[in-house]
PDB file of C-alpha atoms in Angstrom:
ATOM      1  CA  MET B   1     -16.814   6.573 -18.196  1.00 57.00           C
ATOM      2  CA  GLY B   2     -15.776   9.072 -15.528  1.00 79.00           C
ATOM      3  CA  LYS B   3     -12.627   8.491 -13.549  1.00 96.00           C
ATOM      4  CA  ARG B   4     -13.186   6.772 -10.189  1.00 98.00           C
ATOM      5  CA  ILE B   5     -12.225   8.784  -7.125  1.00 98.00           C
ATOM      6  CA  LEU B   6     -11.949   8.057  -3.400  1.00 98.00           C
ATOM      7  CA  ILE B   7     -12.498  11.063  -1.113  1.00 98.00           C
ATOM      8  CA  VAL B   8     -10.831  10.997   2.301  1.00 98.00           C
ATOM      9  CA  ASP B   9     -11.600  13.617   4.960  1.00 97.00           C
ATOM     10  CA  ASP B  10     -12.740  13.370   8.558  1.00 96.00           C
ATOM     11  CA  ALA B  11     -15.186  16.262   8.029  1.00 96.00           C
ATOM     12  CA  ALA B  12     -18.383  15.084   6.322  1.00 96.00           C
ATOM     13  CA  PHE B  13     -19.123  18.553   4.907  1.00 95.00           C
ATOM     14  CA  MET B  14     -15.669  18.677   3.264  1.00 95.00           C
ATOM     15  CA  ARG B  15     -16.290  15.293   1.643  1.00 97.00           C
ATOM     16  CA  MET B  16     -19.659  16.572   0.476  1.00 97.00           C
ATOM     17  CA  MET B  17     -18.089  19.716  -1.019  1.00 95.00           C
ATOM     18  CA  ILE B  18     -15.476  17.743  -2.961  1.00 96.00           C
ATOM     19  CA  LYS B  19     -18.047  15.152  -4.049  1.00 97.00           C
ATOM     20  CA  ASP B  20     -20.265  17.941  -5.367  1.00 97.00           C
ATOM     21  CA  ILE B  21     -17.407  19.514  -7.358  1.00 97.00           C
ATOM     22  CA  LEU B  22     -16.353  16.147  -8.784  1.00 97.00           C
ATOM     23  CA  SER B  23     -19.848  14.946  -9.672  1.00 96.00           C
ATOM     24  CA  LYS B  24     -20.610  18.180 -11.516  1.00 96.00           C
ATOM     25  CA  ASN B  25     -17.446  17.664 -13.570  1.00 96.00           C
ATOM     26  CA  GLY B  26     -18.094  14.096 -14.653  1.00 96.00           C
ATOM     27  CA  PHE B  27     -16.036  12.205 -12.091  1.00 97.00           C
ATOM     28  CA  GLU B  28     -17.409   9.209 -10.226  1.00 97.00           C
ATOM     29  CA  VAL B  29     -16.934   9.191  -6.449  1.00 98.00           C
ATOM     30  CA  VAL B  30     -16.622   5.460  -5.697  1.00 98.00           C
ATOM     31  CA  ALA B  31     -16.258   5.815  -1.933  1.00 98.00           C
ATOM     32  CA  GLU B  32     -15.581   8.130   0.970  1.00 98.00           C
ATOM     33  CA  ALA B  33     -13.440   7.519   4.036  1.00 98.00           C
ATOM     34  CA  ALA B  34     -13.314   9.454   7.304  1.00 98.00           C
ATOM     35  CA  ASP B  35      -9.763   8.532   8.332  1.00 98.00           C
ATOM     36  CA  GLY B  36      -6.525   7.143   6.964  1.00 98.00           C
ATOM     37  CA  ALA B  37      -7.148   3.545   8.051  1.00 98.00           C
ATOM     38  CA  GLN B  38     -10.492   3.501   6.194  1.00 98.00           C
ATOM     39  CA  ALA B  39      -8.757   5.085   3.197  1.00 98.00           C
ATOM     40  CA  VAL B  40      -6.199   2.265   2.980  1.00 98.00           C
ATOM     41  CA  GLU B  41      -8.955  -0.396   3.223  1.00 98.00           C
ATOM     42  CA  LYS B  42     -11.133   1.314   0.586  1.00 98.00           C
ATOM     43  CA  TYR B  43      -8.123   1.726  -1.701  1.00 98.00           C
ATOM     44  CA  LYS B  44      -7.318  -2.008  -1.459  1.00 98.00           C
ATOM     45  CA  GLU B  45     -10.944  -2.913  -2.116  1.00 98.00           C
ATOM     46  CA  LEU B  46     -11.771  -0.454  -4.919  1.00 98.00           C
ATOM     47  CA  LYS B  47      -8.486   0.523  -6.626  1.00 98.00           C
ATOM     48  CA  PRO B  48      -9.726   4.039  -7.526  1.00 98.00           C
ATOM     49  CA  ASP B  49      -8.048   6.114 -10.252  1.00 98.00           C
ATOM     50  CA  LEU B  50      -7.332   8.900  -7.788  1.00 98.00           C
ATOM     51  CA  VAL B  51      -7.591   9.742  -4.081  1.00 98.00           C
ATOM     52  CA  THR B  52      -8.144  13.143  -2.467  1.00 98.00           C
ATOM     53  CA  MET B  53      -6.599  12.850   1.003  1.00 97.00           C
ATOM     54  CA  ASP B  54      -6.983  15.203   3.945  1.00 96.00           C
ATOM     55  CA  ILE B  55      -3.768  15.579   5.955  1.00 95.00           C
ATOM     56  CA  THR B  56      -5.097  15.975   9.510  1.00 93.00           C
ATOM     57  CA  MET B  57      -7.427  13.158  10.594  1.00 94.00           C
ATOM     58  CA  PRO B  58      -7.953  10.950  13.648  1.00 91.00           C
ATOM     59  CA  GLU B  59      -6.821   7.280  13.811  1.00 92.00           C
ATOM     60  CA  MET B  60      -4.368   7.512  10.915  1.00 96.00           C
ATOM     61  CA  ASP B  61      -3.364  10.839   9.363  1.00 95.00           C
ATOM     62  CA  GLY B  62      -3.230  11.481   5.644  1.00 96.00           C
ATOM     63  CA  ILE B  63       0.544  11.256   5.308  1.00 96.00           C
ATOM     64  CA  THR B  64       0.664   7.830   7.001  1.00 97.00           C
ATOM     65  CA  ALA B  65      -2.233   6.667   4.803  1.00 98.00           C
ATOM     66  CA  LEU B  66      -0.448   8.028   1.715  1.00 98.00           C
ATOM     67  CA  LYS B  67       2.669   5.997   2.597  1.00 98.00           C
ATOM     68  CA  GLU B  68       0.588   2.850   3.221  1.00 98.00           C
ATOM     69  CA  ILE B  69      -1.255   3.192  -0.090  1.00 98.00           C
ATOM     70  CA  LYS B  70       2.020   3.831  -1.953  1.00 98.00           C
ATOM     71  CA  LYS B  71       3.390   0.578  -0.449  1.00 97.00           C
ATOM     72  CA  LEU B  72       0.367  -1.278  -1.871  1.00 97.00           C
ATOM     73  CA  ASP B  73       0.454   0.525  -5.211  1.00 98.00           C
ATOM     74  CA  GLY B  74       3.499   2.518  -6.237  1.00 97.00           C
ATOM     75  CA  GLY B  75       1.486   4.109  -9.037  1.00 97.00           C
ATOM     76  CA  ALA B  76      -1.305   5.398  -6.790  1.00 98.00           C
ATOM     77  CA  LYS B  77      -2.395   8.941  -7.647  1.00 98.00           C
ATOM     78  CA  ILE B  78      -3.059  10.895  -4.463  1.00 98.00           C
ATOM     79  CA  ILE B  79      -3.786  14.595  -4.047  1.00 97.00           C
ATOM     80  CA  MET B  80      -3.443  15.994  -0.540  1.00 96.00           C
ATOM     81  CA  CYS B  81      -5.949  18.458   0.898  1.00 94.00           C
ATOM     82  CA  SER B  82      -4.632  20.842   3.493  1.00 88.00           C
ATOM     83  CA  ALA B  83      -5.638  23.897   5.430  1.00 84.00           C
ATOM     84  CA  MET B  84      -3.553  27.036   5.055  1.00 76.00           C
ATOM     85  CA  GLY B  85      -0.381  26.954   7.124  1.00 77.00           C
ATOM     86  CA  GLN B  86       0.367  23.246   6.696  1.00 78.00           C
ATOM     87  CA  GLN B  87       3.271  23.793   4.295  1.00 83.00           C
ATOM     88  CA  ALA B  88       5.676  21.496   6.183  1.00 88.00           C
ATOM     89  CA  MET B  89       3.158  18.652   6.048  1.00 89.00           C
ATOM     90  CA  VAL B  90       2.469  19.297   2.361  1.00 88.00           C
ATOM     91  CA  ILE B  91       6.224  19.015   1.659  1.00 91.00           C
ATOM     92  CA  ASP B  92       6.344  15.721   3.627  1.00 93.00           C
ATOM     93  CA  ALA B  93       3.384  14.463   1.592  1.00 94.00           C
ATOM     94  CA  ILE B  94       4.925  15.406  -1.763  1.00 94.00           C
ATOM     95  CA  GLN B  95       8.194  13.706  -0.734  1.00 95.00           C
ATOM     96  CA  ALA B  96       6.173  10.618   0.256  1.00 96.00           C
ATOM     97  CA  GLY B  97       4.653  10.496  -3.233  1.00 97.00           C
ATOM     98  CA  ALA B  98       1.605  12.768  -3.310  1.00 97.00           C
ATOM     99  CA  LYS B  99       1.039  14.126  -6.821  1.00 97.00           C
ATOM    100  CA  ASP B 100      -0.382  17.534  -5.869  1.00 95.00           C
ATOM    101  CA  PHE B 101      -2.196  19.369  -3.122  1.00 93.00           C
ATOM    102  CA  ILE B 102      -5.256  21.551  -2.857  1.00 94.00           C
ATOM    103  CA  VAL B 103      -5.824  24.089  -0.124  1.00 91.00           C
ATOM    104  CA  LYS B 104      -9.013  24.486   1.900  1.00 89.00           C
ATOM    105  CA  PRO B 105     -11.371  26.228   1.486  1.00 87.00           C
ATOM    106  CA  PHE B 106     -11.686  24.488  -1.877  1.00 88.00           C
ATOM    107  CA  GLN B 107     -12.051  26.388  -5.102  1.00 92.00           C
ATOM    108  CA  ALA B 108     -13.768  24.223  -7.682  1.00 95.00           C
ATOM    109  CA  ASP B 109     -11.513  25.214 -10.582  1.00 96.00           C
ATOM    110  CA  ARG B 110      -8.343  24.474  -8.580  1.00 95.00           C
ATOM    111  CA  VAL B 111      -9.701  21.066  -7.490  1.00 96.00           C
ATOM    112  CA  ILE B 112     -10.540  20.106 -11.084  1.00 97.00           C
ATOM    113  CA  GLU B 113      -7.225  21.448 -12.413  1.00 96.00           C
ATOM    114  CA  ALA B 114      -5.244  19.384  -9.862  1.00 97.00           C
ATOM    115  CA  ILE B 115      -7.235  16.239 -10.637  1.00 97.00           C
ATOM    116  CA  GLN B 116      -7.002  16.606 -14.424  1.00 96.00           C
ATOM    117  CA  LYS B 117      -3.269  17.297 -14.220  1.00 96.00           C
ATOM    118  CA  THR B 118      -2.714  14.260 -11.965  1.00 97.00           C
ATOM    119  CA  LEU B 119      -4.777  11.926 -14.156  1.00 96.00           C
ATOM    120  CA  ALA B 120      -3.218  13.157 -17.421  1.00 93.00           C
TER     121      ALA B 120
END
């Protein structure tokens, strides 16, 4: 069975892009969330194997959501998604427990590599 993944991004087309990459590579997207607060709720409900988390979102940003999820589950595997030029935020995220990060625009091979490495 494919690994279960939660995709978090406020942009629907970004979620669609990641979902497409993951589905084509045998991963199961169990849910999508449009902000950090939704991400925390979906994580509690579904306990996915991995989360892809956008950094900049309304309501609750990705770093706050990352910290909340890590409080619930210290072993949570979360990969941050960031635009170019968000290095400081990526460092914050890694320090807060993110396993890896992928840069937008997404390259399918880099997305898959990050996910496989994190799940290994």
